[in-house]
Amino acid sequence: MKTIGLIGGLSWESTSVYYSYINRYVQRKLGGIHSAKCLLYSFDFEEIASLQRAGEWEIATTKMIQAAKCLQNGGADLIVICTNTMHLMADDIKKACNIPLVHIVDCVVNEIKKQNISKVGLLGTKFTMEQSFYKDMLIQHDIEVIIPDQIDRQVIHDVIFGELCKGDFKSSSKQAYIEIVNKLVERGAEGIILGCTEIPLLINQDDTSIPLFDTTFIHANKVAEIALRDK
């Protein structure tokens, strides 16, 4: 079994879900009381969030590389960024490390293709929705991406940082998210990427008939699958 290096705390709410999904996958596959071999570098998320707000992405990249190298030096066989937004610096981490990084978008693309979907709505932080690093990877696979309008993007972003990262799950926010999903469906979305690892804490497939792509679940299970492959 490979040792998984998790870069978490971004936020810890979703990192704890990653840890649970990975270990449940391993136990289900191996049986008994097996669990995953993991190393965790957990950030104080406020430090990173402050850099995001200030647009200090170079400093944030340096910190993420340091975290990845710490995991590599500790014996990790692969790197996992337990958040969507910070995949902005995934390529920099790949270049700086000698172990593979399992990219969240690659995992999501595979699941979208399994359902023969070619047009998706993307929910996430404003950084994920508005910058190109995430959408470009989807477009490269001939998947068209729709994002909410400016007002709805702000609503999604504010709920993530103001509520979900704090473990605060409001029914009013859930309803607002569902309404935003419905707007994207009206614009032609055939599926919705929950492109922030906190969003599945608020809404899930039971809330809508349109396919939802839970990036936390998809990423964590793929990572666990890779960890169980023979080296």
PDB file of C-alpha atoms in Angstrom:
ATOM      1  CA  MET A   1       0.000   0.000   0.000  1.00  0.00           C
ATOM      2  CA  LYS A   2       1.308   3.436  -0.914  1.00  0.00           C
ATOM      3  CA  THR A   3       1.508   6.197   1.691  1.00  0.00           C
ATOM      4  CA  ILE A   4      -0.786   9.109   0.831  1.00  0.00           C
ATOM      5  CA  GLY A   5       0.445  12.637   1.482  1.00  0.00           C
ATOM      6  CA  LEU A   6      -2.505  14.925   2.165  1.00  0.00           C
ATOM      7  CA  ILE A   7      -2.268  18.717   2.025  1.00  0.00           C
ATOM      8  CA  GLY A   8      -5.280  19.680   4.107  1.00  0.00           C
ATOM      9  CA  GLY A   9      -6.736  22.229   6.455  1.00  0.00           C
ATOM     10  CA  LEU A  10      -8.145  24.040   3.434  1.00  0.00           C
ATOM     11  CA  SER A  11     -10.546  23.798   5.293  1.00  0.00           C
ATOM     12  CA  TRP A  12     -10.295  21.076   7.930  1.00  0.00           C
ATOM     13  CA  GLU A  13     -14.043  20.493   7.559  1.00  0.00           C
ATOM     14  CA  SER A  14     -13.561  18.920   4.138  1.00  0.00           C
ATOM     15  CA  THR A  15     -10.153  17.427   4.985  1.00  0.00           C
ATOM     16  CA  SER A  16     -11.822  15.287   7.629  1.00  0.00           C
ATOM     17  CA  VAL A  17     -14.217  14.015   4.955  1.00  0.00           C
ATOM     18  CA  TYR A  18     -11.274  13.148   2.690  1.00  0.00           C
ATOM     19  CA  TYR A  19      -9.725  11.138   5.501  1.00  0.00           C
ATOM     20  CA  SER A  20     -12.986   9.291   6.117  1.00  0.00           C
ATOM     21  CA  TYR A  21     -13.618   8.498   2.434  1.00  0.00           C
ATOM     22  CA  ILE A  22     -10.065   7.258   1.871  1.00  0.00           C
ATOM     23  CA  ASN A  23     -10.073   4.986   4.891  1.00  0.00           C
ATOM     24  CA  ARG A  24     -13.537   3.610   4.176  1.00  0.00           C
ATOM     25  CA  TYR A  25     -12.469   2.765   0.634  1.00  0.00           C
ATOM     26  CA  VAL A  26      -9.388   0.909   1.871  1.00  0.00           C
ATOM     27  CA  GLN A  27     -11.349  -0.981   4.512  1.00  0.00           C
ATOM     28  CA  ARG A  28     -14.021  -1.927   1.980  1.00  0.00           C
ATOM     29  CA  LYS A  29     -11.419  -3.261  -0.457  1.00  0.00           C
ATOM     30  CA  LEU A  30      -9.120  -5.010   2.009  1.00  0.00           C
ATOM     31  CA  GLY A  31     -11.595  -5.953   4.726  1.00  0.00           C
ATOM     32  CA  GLY A  32     -10.929  -6.483   8.383  1.00  0.00           C
ATOM     33  CA  ILE A  33      -9.595  -3.438  10.192  1.00  0.00           C
ATOM     34  CA  HIS A  34      -7.384  -2.240   7.368  1.00  0.00           C
ATOM     35  CA  SER A  35      -6.966   1.519   6.933  1.00  0.00           C
ATOM     36  CA  ALA A  36      -4.978   3.834   4.703  1.00  0.00           C
ATOM     37  CA  LYS A  37      -1.374   4.856   5.262  1.00  0.00           C
ATOM     38  CA  CYS A  38      -1.501   8.656   5.366  1.00  0.00           C
ATOM     39  CA  LEU A  39       0.581  11.668   6.204  1.00  0.00           C
ATOM     40  CA  LEU A  40      -1.255  14.971   6.724  1.00  0.00           C
ATOM     41  CA  TYR A  41       0.098  18.506   6.459  1.00  0.00           C
ATOM     42  CA  SER A  42      -2.743  20.631   7.788  1.00  0.00           C
ATOM     43  CA  PHE A  43      -2.626  24.391   7.252  1.00  0.00           C
ATOM     44  CA  ASP A  44      -4.104  27.077   9.436  1.00  0.00           C
ATOM     45  CA  PHE A  45      -6.604  27.996   6.745  1.00  0.00           C
ATOM     46  CA  GLU A  46      -6.807  31.649   7.754  1.00  0.00           C
ATOM     47  CA  GLU A  47      -3.196  32.092   6.679  1.00  0.00           C
ATOM     48  CA  ILE A  48      -3.962  30.762   3.209  1.00  0.00           C
ATOM     49  CA  ALA A  49      -7.347  32.499   2.921  1.00  0.00           C
ATOM     50  CA  SER A  50      -5.690  35.825   3.727  1.00  0.00           C
ATOM     51  CA  LEU A  51      -3.200  35.294   0.917  1.00  0.00           C
ATOM     52  CA  GLN A  52      -6.037  34.389  -1.460  1.00  0.00           C
ATOM     53  CA  ARG A  53      -7.959  37.543  -0.582  1.00  0.00           C
ATOM     54  CA  ALA A  54      -4.843  39.672  -1.077  1.00  0.00           C
ATOM     55  CA  GLY A  55      -4.005  38.013  -4.389  1.00  0.00           C
ATOM     56  CA  GLU A  56      -0.670  36.841  -2.988  1.00  0.00           C
ATOM     57  CA  TRP A  57      -0.661  33.664  -5.019  1.00  0.00           C
ATOM     58  CA  GLU A  58       3.132  33.430  -5.290  1.00  0.00           C
ATOM     59  CA  ILE A  59       3.475  33.312  -1.512  1.00  0.00           C
ATOM     60  CA  ALA A  60       0.658  30.780  -1.314  1.00  0.00           C
ATOM     61  CA  THR A  61       2.405  28.678  -3.956  1.00  0.00           C
ATOM     62  CA  THR A  62       5.633  28.712  -1.943  1.00  0.00           C
ATOM     63  CA  LYS A  63       3.774  27.524   1.136  1.00  0.00           C
ATOM     64  CA  MET A  64       2.038  24.751  -0.798  1.00  0.00           C
ATOM     65  CA  ILE A  65       5.342  23.559  -2.259  1.00  0.00           C
ATOM     66  CA  GLN A  66       6.871  23.530   1.216  1.00  0.00           C
ATOM     67  CA  ALA A  67       3.954  21.425   2.455  1.00  0.00           C
ATOM     68  CA  ALA A  68       4.320  18.983  -0.425  1.00  0.00           C
ATOM     69  CA  LYS A  69       8.064  18.639   0.133  1.00  0.00           C
ATOM     70  CA  CYS A  70       7.460  18.043   3.828  1.00  0.00           C
ATOM     71  CA  LEU A  71       5.160  15.147   2.936  1.00  0.00           C
ATOM     72  CA  GLN A  72       7.607  13.810   0.372  1.00  0.00           C
ATOM     73  CA  ASN A  73      10.470  13.938   2.868  1.00  0.00           C
ATOM     74  CA  GLY A  74       8.258  12.204   5.419  1.00  0.00           C
ATOM     75  CA  GLY A  75       7.796   9.210   3.148  1.00  0.00           C
ATOM     76  CA  ALA A  76       4.662   9.967   1.124  1.00  0.00           C
ATOM     77  CA  ASP A  77       4.391   8.171  -2.218  1.00  0.00           C
ATOM     78  CA  LEU A  78       1.909  10.608  -3.720  1.00  0.00           C
ATOM     79  CA  ILE A  79       0.549  14.100  -3.072  1.00  0.00           C
ATOM     80  CA  VAL A  80      -3.113  15.039  -2.686  1.00  0.00           C
ATOM     81  CA  ILE A  81      -4.338  18.641  -2.433  1.00  0.00           C
ATOM     82  CA  CYS A  82      -7.548  18.370  -0.411  1.00  0.00           C
ATOM     83  CA  THR A  83      -9.228  21.350  -2.050  1.00  0.00           C
ATOM     84  CA  ASN A  84     -10.111  22.553  -5.534  1.00  0.00           C
ATOM     85  CA  THR A  85      -8.880  26.151  -5.497  1.00  0.00           C
ATOM     86  CA  MET A  86      -5.304  25.374  -4.514  1.00  0.00           C
ATOM     87  CA  HIS A  87      -4.905  23.201  -7.604  1.00  0.00           C
ATOM     88  CA  LEU A  88      -4.043  26.573  -9.114  1.00  0.00           C
ATOM     89  CA  MET A  89      -0.446  25.711  -8.184  1.00  0.00           C
ATOM     90  CA  ALA A  90      -0.623  21.983  -8.927  1.00  0.00           C
ATOM     91  CA  ASP A  91       1.840  22.262 -11.807  1.00  0.00           C
ATOM     92  CA  ASP A  92       4.343  24.103  -9.603  1.00  0.00           C
ATOM     93  CA  ILE A  93       4.092  21.376  -6.981  1.00  0.00           C
ATOM     94  CA  LYS A  94       4.580  18.674  -9.620  1.00  0.00           C
ATOM     95  CA  LYS A  95       7.763  20.377 -10.814  1.00  0.00           C
ATOM     96  CA  ALA A  96       9.100  20.769  -7.278  1.00  0.00           C
ATOM     97  CA  CYS A  97       8.471  17.187  -6.124  1.00  0.00           C
ATOM     98  CA  ASN A  98       9.668  13.767  -7.185  1.00  0.00           C
ATOM     99  CA  ILE A  99       6.417  11.971  -6.393  1.00  0.00           C
ATOM    100  CA  PRO A 100       3.152  12.161  -8.364  1.00  0.00           C
ATOM    101  CA  LEU A 101       0.299  14.516  -7.600  1.00  0.00           C
ATOM    102  CA  VAL A 102      -3.231  13.196  -8.140  1.00  0.00           C
ATOM    103  CA  HIS A 103      -5.048  16.118  -9.790  1.00  0.00           C
ATOM    104  CA  ILE A 104      -8.653  16.622  -8.793  1.00  0.00           C
ATOM    105  CA  VAL A 105      -9.781  17.786 -12.235  1.00  0.00           C
ATOM    106  CA  ASP A 106      -8.385  14.681 -13.934  1.00  0.00           C
ATOM    107  CA  CYS A 107     -10.493  12.577 -11.571  1.00  0.00           C
ATOM    108  CA  VAL A 108     -13.615  14.649 -12.210  1.00  0.00           C
ATOM    109  CA  VAL A 109     -13.142  14.581 -15.988  1.00  0.00           C
ATOM    110  CA  ASN A 110     -13.152  10.780 -15.926  1.00  0.00           C
ATOM    111  CA  GLU A 111     -16.445  10.701 -14.041  1.00  0.00           C
ATOM    112  CA  ILE A 112     -18.059  13.251 -16.366  1.00  0.00           C
ATOM    113  CA  LYS A 113     -17.020  11.240 -19.419  1.00  0.00           C
ATOM    114  CA  LYS A 114     -18.491   8.067 -17.933  1.00  0.00           C
ATOM    115  CA  GLN A 115     -21.886   9.786 -18.079  1.00  0.00           C
ATOM    116  CA  ASN A 116     -21.349  11.118 -21.620  1.00  0.00           C
ATOM    117  CA  ILE A 117     -21.877  14.679 -20.449  1.00  0.00           C
ATOM    118  CA  SER A 118     -20.375  17.512 -22.493  1.00  0.00           C
ATOM    119  CA  LYS A 119     -21.699  20.637 -20.748  1.00  0.00           C
ATOM    120  CA  VAL A 120     -21.408  21.247 -17.017  1.00  0.00           C
ATOM    121  CA  GLY A 121     -22.056  23.976 -14.510  1.00  0.00           C
ATOM    122  CA  LEU A 122     -19.233  24.797 -12.112  1.00  0.00           C
ATOM    123  CA  LEU A 123     -19.744  25.862  -8.503  1.00  0.00           C
ATOM    124  CA  GLY A 124     -16.788  26.801  -6.308  1.00  0.00           C
ATOM    125  CA  THR A 125     -14.934  29.692  -4.786  1.00  0.00           C
ATOM    126  CA  LYS A 126     -14.746  32.830  -6.924  1.00  0.00           C
ATOM    127  CA  PHE A 127     -11.121  31.913  -7.598  1.00  0.00           C
ATOM    128  CA  THR A 128     -12.094  28.535  -9.030  1.00  0.00           C
ATOM    129  CA  MET A 129     -15.057  29.844 -11.006  1.00  0.00           C
ATOM    130  CA  GLU A 130     -13.426  32.979 -12.397  1.00  0.00           C
ATOM    131  CA  GLN A 131      -9.821  31.970 -13.036  1.00  0.00           C
ATOM    132  CA  SER A 132      -8.930  29.759 -15.971  1.00  0.00           C
ATOM    133  CA  PHE A 133      -6.772  27.047 -14.351  1.00  0.00           C
ATOM    134  CA  TYR A 134      -9.736  24.772 -13.578  1.00  0.00           C
ATOM    135  CA  LYS A 135     -11.979  25.471 -16.559  1.00  0.00           C
ATOM    136  CA  ASP A 136      -9.154  25.110 -19.076  1.00  0.00           C
ATOM    137  CA  MET A 137      -8.553  21.491 -18.087  1.00  0.00           C
ATOM    138  CA  LEU A 138     -12.222  20.695 -18.655  1.00  0.00           C
ATOM    139  CA  ILE A 139     -12.271  22.504 -21.987  1.00  0.00           C
ATOM    140  CA  GLN A 140      -9.204  20.514 -23.099  1.00  0.00           C
ATOM    141  CA  HIS A 141     -11.380  17.421 -22.749  1.00  0.00           C
ATOM    142  CA  ASP A 142     -14.188  18.973 -24.836  1.00  0.00           C
ATOM    143  CA  ILE A 143     -16.314  19.685 -21.774  1.00  0.00           C
ATOM    144  CA  GLU A 144     -18.074  23.047 -21.969  1.00  0.00           C
ATOM    145  CA  VAL A 145     -18.202  24.946 -18.683  1.00  0.00           C
ATOM    146  CA  ILE A 146     -20.913  27.329 -17.476  1.00  0.00           C
ATOM    147  CA  ILE A 147     -20.437  29.448 -14.365  1.00  0.00           C
ATOM    148  CA  PRO A 148     -23.085  31.362 -12.404  1.00  0.00           C
ATOM    149  CA  ASP A 149     -23.570  35.074 -12.940  1.00  0.00           C
ATOM    150  CA  GLN A 150     -21.626  37.574 -10.845  1.00  0.00           C
ATOM    151  CA  ILE A 151     -24.222  37.917  -8.073  1.00  0.00           C
ATOM    152  CA  ASP A 152     -24.609  34.161  -7.700  1.00  0.00           C
ATOM    153  CA  ARG A 153     -20.842  33.663  -7.732  1.00  0.00           C
ATOM    154  CA  GLN A 154     -20.580  36.021  -4.786  1.00  0.00           C
ATOM    155  CA  VAL A 155     -23.330  34.165  -2.924  1.00  0.00           C
ATOM    156  CA  ILE A 156     -21.579  30.829  -3.446  1.00  0.00           C
ATOM    157  CA  HIS A 157     -18.217  32.258  -2.366  1.00  0.00           C
ATOM    158  CA  ASP A 158     -19.581  33.993   0.739  1.00  0.00           C
ATOM    159  CA  VAL A 159     -21.382  30.871   1.929  1.00  0.00           C
ATOM    160  CA  ILE A 160     -18.223  28.792   1.526  1.00  0.00           C
ATOM    161  CA  PHE A 161     -16.000  31.081   3.564  1.00  0.00           C
ATOM    162  CA  GLY A 162     -18.599  32.564   5.896  1.00  0.00           C
ATOM    163  CA  GLU A 163     -20.454  29.361   6.759  1.00  0.00           C
ATOM    164  CA  LEU A 164     -19.246  26.022   5.380  1.00  0.00           C
ATOM    165  CA  CYS A 165     -15.607  26.396   6.402  1.00  0.00           C
ATOM    166  CA  LYS A 166     -16.907  27.041   9.917  1.00  0.00           C
ATOM    167  CA  GLY A 167     -19.198  24.012   9.955  1.00  0.00           C
ATOM    168  CA  ASP A 168     -22.292  26.211   9.705  1.00  0.00           C
ATOM    169  CA  PHE A 169     -24.911  24.672   7.405  1.00  0.00           C
ATOM    170  CA  LYS A 170     -27.989  26.870   6.878  1.00  0.00           C
ATOM    171  CA  SER A 171     -31.169  25.743   5.155  1.00  0.00           C
ATOM    172  CA  SER A 172     -31.449  29.181   3.517  1.00  0.00           C
ATOM    173  CA  SER A 173     -28.003  28.782   1.967  1.00  0.00           C
ATOM    174  CA  LYS A 174     -28.864  25.299   0.781  1.00  0.00           C
ATOM    175  CA  GLN A 175     -31.952  26.649  -0.947  1.00  0.00           C
ATOM    176  CA  ALA A 176     -29.913  29.442  -2.530  1.00  0.00           C
ATOM    177  CA  TYR A 177     -27.446  26.907  -3.907  1.00  0.00           C
ATOM    178  CA  ILE A 178     -30.220  24.731  -5.307  1.00  0.00           C
ATOM    179  CA  GLU A 179     -31.733  27.761  -7.051  1.00  0.00           C
ATOM    180  CA  ILE A 180     -28.337  28.562  -8.582  1.00  0.00           C
ATOM    181  CA  VAL A 181     -28.047  24.965  -9.776  1.00  0.00           C
ATOM    182  CA  ASN A 182     -31.475  25.248 -11.392  1.00  0.00           C
ATOM    183  CA  LYS A 183     -30.406  28.415 -13.221  1.00  0.00           C
ATOM    184  CA  LEU A 184     -27.396  26.599 -14.642  1.00  0.00           C
ATOM    185  CA  VAL A 185     -29.646  23.759 -15.785  1.00  0.00           C
ATOM    186  CA  GLU A 186     -31.861  26.297 -17.558  1.00  0.00           C
ATOM    187  CA  ARG A 187     -28.719  27.502 -19.364  1.00  0.00           C
ATOM    188  CA  GLY A 188     -28.010  24.010 -20.632  1.00  0.00           C
ATOM    189  CA  ALA A 189     -25.900  22.352 -17.946  1.00  0.00           C
ATOM    190  CA  GLU A 190     -26.220  18.570 -18.075  1.00  0.00           C
ATOM    191  CA  GLY A 191     -24.385  18.099 -14.800  1.00  0.00           C
ATOM    192  CA  ILE A 192     -22.964  20.235 -11.980  1.00  0.00           C
ATOM    193  CA  ILE A 193     -19.438  20.093 -10.602  1.00  0.00           C
ATOM    194  CA  LEU A 194     -19.375  20.767  -6.871  1.00  0.00           C
ATOM    195  CA  GLY A 195     -15.980  22.366  -7.369  1.00  0.00           C
ATOM    196  CA  CYS A 196     -15.301  23.237  -3.769  1.00  0.00           C
ATOM    197  CA  THR A 197     -14.732  20.443  -1.290  1.00  0.00           C
ATOM    198  CA  GLU A 198     -17.013  22.159   1.241  1.00  0.00           C
ATOM    199  CA  ILE A 199     -20.058  22.371  -1.052  1.00  0.00           C
ATOM    200  CA  PRO A 200     -20.988  18.662  -0.702  1.00  0.00           C
ATOM    201  CA  LEU A 201     -21.350  19.333   3.012  1.00  0.00           C
ATOM    202  CA  LEU A 202     -24.367  21.480   2.094  1.00  0.00           C
ATOM    203  CA  ILE A 203     -25.981  19.919  -0.985  1.00  0.00           C
ATOM    204  CA  ASN A 204     -25.952  16.404  -2.413  1.00  0.00           C
ATOM    205  CA  GLN A 205     -27.573  14.248  -5.074  1.00  0.00           C
ATOM    206  CA  ASP A 206     -30.771  13.913  -3.038  1.00  0.00           C
ATOM    207  CA  ASP A 207     -31.386  17.638  -3.573  1.00  0.00           C
ATOM    208  CA  THR A 208     -31.646  17.570  -7.378  1.00  0.00           C
ATOM    209  CA  SER A 209     -32.262  15.223 -10.292  1.00  0.00           C
ATOM    210  CA  ILE A 210     -29.349  16.587 -12.343  1.00  0.00           C
ATOM    211  CA  PRO A 211     -26.053  14.689 -11.894  1.00  0.00           C
ATOM    212  CA  LEU A 212     -23.812  16.259  -9.262  1.00  0.00           C
ATOM    213  CA  PHE A 213     -20.089  15.607  -9.328  1.00  0.00           C
ATOM    214  CA  ASP A 214     -18.917  15.602  -5.711  1.00  0.00           C
ATOM    215  CA  THR A 215     -15.241  16.452  -6.113  1.00  0.00           C
ATOM    216  CA  THR A 216     -14.372  15.411  -2.556  1.00  0.00           C
ATOM    217  CA  PHE A 217     -15.809  11.925  -2.987  1.00  0.00           C
ATOM    218  CA  ILE A 218     -14.462  11.464  -6.510  1.00  0.00           C
ATOM    219  CA  HIS A 219     -10.948  12.644  -5.640  1.00  0.00           C
ATOM    220  CA  ALA A 220     -10.671  10.767  -2.339  1.00  0.00           C
ATOM    221  CA  ASN A 221     -11.834   7.468  -3.813  1.00  0.00           C
ATOM    222  CA  LYS A 222      -9.474   7.732  -6.787  1.00  0.00           C
ATOM    223  CA  VAL A 223      -6.591   8.476  -4.432  1.00  0.00           C
ATOM    224  CA  ALA A 224      -7.429   5.426  -2.332  1.00  0.00           C
ATOM    225  CA  GLU A 225      -7.653   3.294  -5.461  1.00  0.00           C
ATOM    226  CA  ILE A 226      -4.202   4.457  -6.581  1.00  0.00           C
ATOM    227  CA  ALA A 227      -2.758   3.845  -3.115  1.00  0.00           C
ATOM    228  CA  LEU A 228      -3.821   0.197  -3.313  1.00  0.00           C
ATOM    229  CA  ARG A 229      -2.251  -0.431  -6.694  1.00  0.00           C
ATOM    230  CA  ASP A 230       0.982  -2.399  -6.811  1.00  0.00           C
ATOM    231  CA  LYS A 231       4.025  -0.154  -7.017  1.00  0.00           C
TER     232      LYS A 231
END
